[in-house]
Amino acid sequence: IVVNADKVVLTGKKWNDKIYYSHSSYYGGLKEITAKEMMEKFPTRMVEKAVKGMLPKTKLGADMYRKLYVYAGQEHKHIAQKPETMEV
């Protein structure tokens, strides 16, 4: 469980220079979005993409990714699992 994903900090000019790409599979369907725009529209997706890129590209990595829960704020619905705070 990752909380406070909306408080991610990037150094330097990465807010404007880091670009995320996605393609719709149609001709000319390449879409670009900067880190700043992604944080405004989808605050959790930046953390999800970063973690997914670090996982192995196998079935095990896909299973690990399915267990990842990212929340923009402090509130989450996993109180029953008794999550512990980790200092980074």
PDB file of C-alpha atoms in Angstrom:
ATOM      1  CA  ILE A   1       0.000   0.000   0.000  1.00  0.00           C
ATOM      2  CA  VAL A   2       1.407   3.385  -1.005  1.00  0.00           C
ATOM      3  CA  VAL A   3      -0.268   6.501   0.395  1.00  0.00           C
ATOM      4  CA  ASN A   4       0.370  10.208  -0.242  1.00  0.00           C
ATOM      5  CA  ALA A   5       1.306   9.617  -3.880  1.00  0.00           C
ATOM      6  CA  ASP A   6       0.310  13.208  -4.612  1.00  0.00           C
ATOM      7  CA  LYS A   7       3.314  14.419  -2.581  1.00  0.00           C
ATOM      8  CA  VAL A   8       5.947  12.969  -4.954  1.00  0.00           C
ATOM      9  CA  VAL A   9       8.940  15.267  -5.473  1.00  0.00           C
ATOM     10  CA  LEU A  10      11.105  15.388  -8.603  1.00  0.00           C
ATOM     11  CA  THR A  11      14.450  17.183  -8.758  1.00  0.00           C
ATOM     12  CA  GLY A  12      15.683  19.602 -11.372  1.00  0.00           C
ATOM     13  CA  LYS A  13      13.574  20.217 -14.475  1.00  0.00           C
ATOM     14  CA  LYS A  14      12.069  16.724 -14.522  1.00  0.00           C
ATOM     15  CA  TRP A  15       8.529  18.085 -13.995  1.00  0.00           C
ATOM     16  CA  ASN A  16       8.641  19.504 -17.537  1.00  0.00           C
ATOM     17  CA  ASP A  17      11.314  17.329 -19.188  1.00  0.00           C
ATOM     18  CA  LYS A  18      10.094  13.849 -18.142  1.00  0.00           C
ATOM     19  CA  ILE A  19       7.568  12.659 -20.716  1.00  0.00           C
ATOM     20  CA  TYR A  20       5.326   9.598 -20.480  1.00  0.00           C
ATOM     21  CA  TYR A  21       4.205   8.013 -23.759  1.00  0.00           C
ATOM     22  CA  SER A  22       1.162   5.914 -24.588  1.00  0.00           C
ATOM     23  CA  HIS A  23      -0.122   4.651 -27.923  1.00  0.00           C
ATOM     24  CA  SER A  24      -3.703   3.888 -28.915  1.00  0.00           C
ATOM     25  CA  SER A  25      -2.672   1.357 -31.625  1.00  0.00           C
ATOM     26  CA  TYR A  26      -4.091   3.645 -34.295  1.00  0.00           C
ATOM     27  CA  TYR A  27      -1.987   5.468 -36.853  1.00  0.00           C
ATOM     28  CA  GLY A  28      -0.836   8.745 -35.317  1.00  0.00           C
ATOM     29  CA  GLY A  29      -2.122   7.650 -31.933  1.00  0.00           C
ATOM     30  CA  LEU A  30       1.008   8.442 -29.913  1.00  0.00           C
ATOM     31  CA  LYS A  31       0.142  10.554 -26.892  1.00  0.00           C
ATOM     32  CA  GLU A  32       2.648  12.429 -24.749  1.00  0.00           C
ATOM     33  CA  ILE A  33       2.125  13.800 -21.259  1.00  0.00           C
ATOM     34  CA  THR A  34       4.662  15.531 -19.011  1.00  0.00           C
ATOM     35  CA  ALA A  35       5.177  14.591 -15.383  1.00  0.00           C
ATOM     36  CA  LYS A  36       3.530  17.836 -14.265  1.00  0.00           C
ATOM     37  CA  GLU A  37       0.393  17.170 -16.332  1.00  0.00           C
ATOM     38  CA  MET A  38       0.259  13.557 -15.155  1.00  0.00           C
ATOM     39  CA  MET A  39       0.482  14.605 -11.514  1.00  0.00           C
ATOM     40  CA  GLU A  40      -2.400  17.057 -12.000  1.00  0.00           C
ATOM     41  CA  LYS A  41      -4.654  14.553 -13.814  1.00  0.00           C
ATOM     42  CA  PHE A  42      -3.619  11.177 -12.332  1.00  0.00           C
ATOM     43  CA  PRO A  43      -1.552  11.603  -9.130  1.00  0.00           C
ATOM     44  CA  THR A  44      -1.262   7.856  -8.485  1.00  0.00           C
ATOM     45  CA  ARG A  45      -0.261   6.776 -11.987  1.00  0.00           C
ATOM     46  CA  MET A  46       3.276   8.195 -11.768  1.00  0.00           C
ATOM     47  CA  VAL A  47       4.085   5.974  -8.765  1.00  0.00           C
ATOM     48  CA  GLU A  48       2.405   2.975 -10.406  1.00  0.00           C
ATOM     49  CA  LYS A  49       4.460   3.369 -13.599  1.00  0.00           C
ATOM     50  CA  ALA A  50       7.690   3.773 -11.608  1.00  0.00           C
ATOM     51  CA  VAL A  51       7.077   0.608  -9.579  1.00  0.00           C
ATOM     52  CA  LYS A  52       5.883  -1.382 -12.605  1.00  0.00           C
ATOM     53  CA  GLY A  53       9.094  -0.489 -14.451  1.00  0.00           C
ATOM     54  CA  MET A  54      11.157  -1.937 -11.588  1.00  0.00           C
ATOM     55  CA  LEU A  55       9.303  -5.263 -11.469  1.00  0.00           C
ATOM     56  CA  PRO A  56      10.307  -8.293 -13.569  1.00  0.00           C
ATOM     57  CA  LYS A  57       8.546  -8.602 -16.926  1.00  0.00           C
ATOM     58  CA  THR A  58       7.180 -12.070 -16.149  1.00  0.00           C
ATOM     59  CA  LYS A  59       4.021 -13.607 -14.720  1.00  0.00           C
ATOM     60  CA  LEU A  60       5.468 -13.173 -11.239  1.00  0.00           C
ATOM     61  CA  GLY A  61       5.971  -9.455 -11.875  1.00  0.00           C
ATOM     62  CA  ALA A  62       2.375  -9.144 -13.083  1.00  0.00           C
ATOM     63  CA  ASP A  63       1.164 -10.855  -9.907  1.00  0.00           C
ATOM     64  CA  MET A  64       3.259  -8.489  -7.780  1.00  0.00           C
ATOM     65  CA  TYR A  65       1.852  -5.485  -9.635  1.00  0.00           C
ATOM     66  CA  ARG A  66      -1.724  -6.630  -8.997  1.00  0.00           C
ATOM     67  CA  LYS A  67      -1.027  -6.500  -5.251  1.00  0.00           C
ATOM     68  CA  LEU A  68       0.107  -2.855  -5.417  1.00  0.00           C
ATOM     69  CA  TYR A  69      -2.371  -0.275  -4.119  1.00  0.00           C
ATOM     70  CA  VAL A  70      -1.579   3.423  -4.557  1.00  0.00           C
ATOM     71  CA  TYR A  71      -3.631   6.227  -3.011  1.00  0.00           C
ATOM     72  CA  ALA A  72      -3.221   9.966  -3.562  1.00  0.00           C
ATOM     73  CA  GLY A  73      -4.029  10.972   0.010  1.00  0.00           C
ATOM     74  CA  GLN A  74      -3.640   9.545   3.477  1.00  0.00           C
ATOM     75  CA  GLU A  75      -6.995   7.706   3.468  1.00  0.00           C
ATOM     76  CA  HIS A  76      -7.192   4.085   2.295  1.00  0.00           C
ATOM     77  CA  LYS A  77      -9.510   1.125   2.824  1.00  0.00           C
ATOM     78  CA  HIS A  78      -6.947  -1.435   4.040  1.00  0.00           C
ATOM     79  CA  ILE A  79      -7.203  -0.856   7.794  1.00  0.00           C
ATOM     80  CA  ALA A  80      -8.038  -4.527   8.420  1.00  0.00           C
ATOM     81  CA  GLN A  81      -4.606  -5.572   7.096  1.00  0.00           C
ATOM     82  CA  LYS A  82      -2.895  -3.381   9.749  1.00  0.00           C
ATOM     83  CA  PRO A  83      -0.341  -1.671   7.480  1.00  0.00           C
ATOM     84  CA  GLU A  84       2.864  -0.432   9.106  1.00  0.00           C
ATOM     85  CA  THR A  85       4.584   2.883   8.420  1.00  0.00           C
ATOM     86  CA  MET A  86       8.014   2.742   6.753  1.00  0.00           C
ATOM     87  CA  GLU A  87      10.409   5.679   6.904  1.00  0.00           C
ATOM     88  CA  VAL A  88      12.183   6.320   3.617  1.00  0.00           C
TER      89      VAL A  88
END
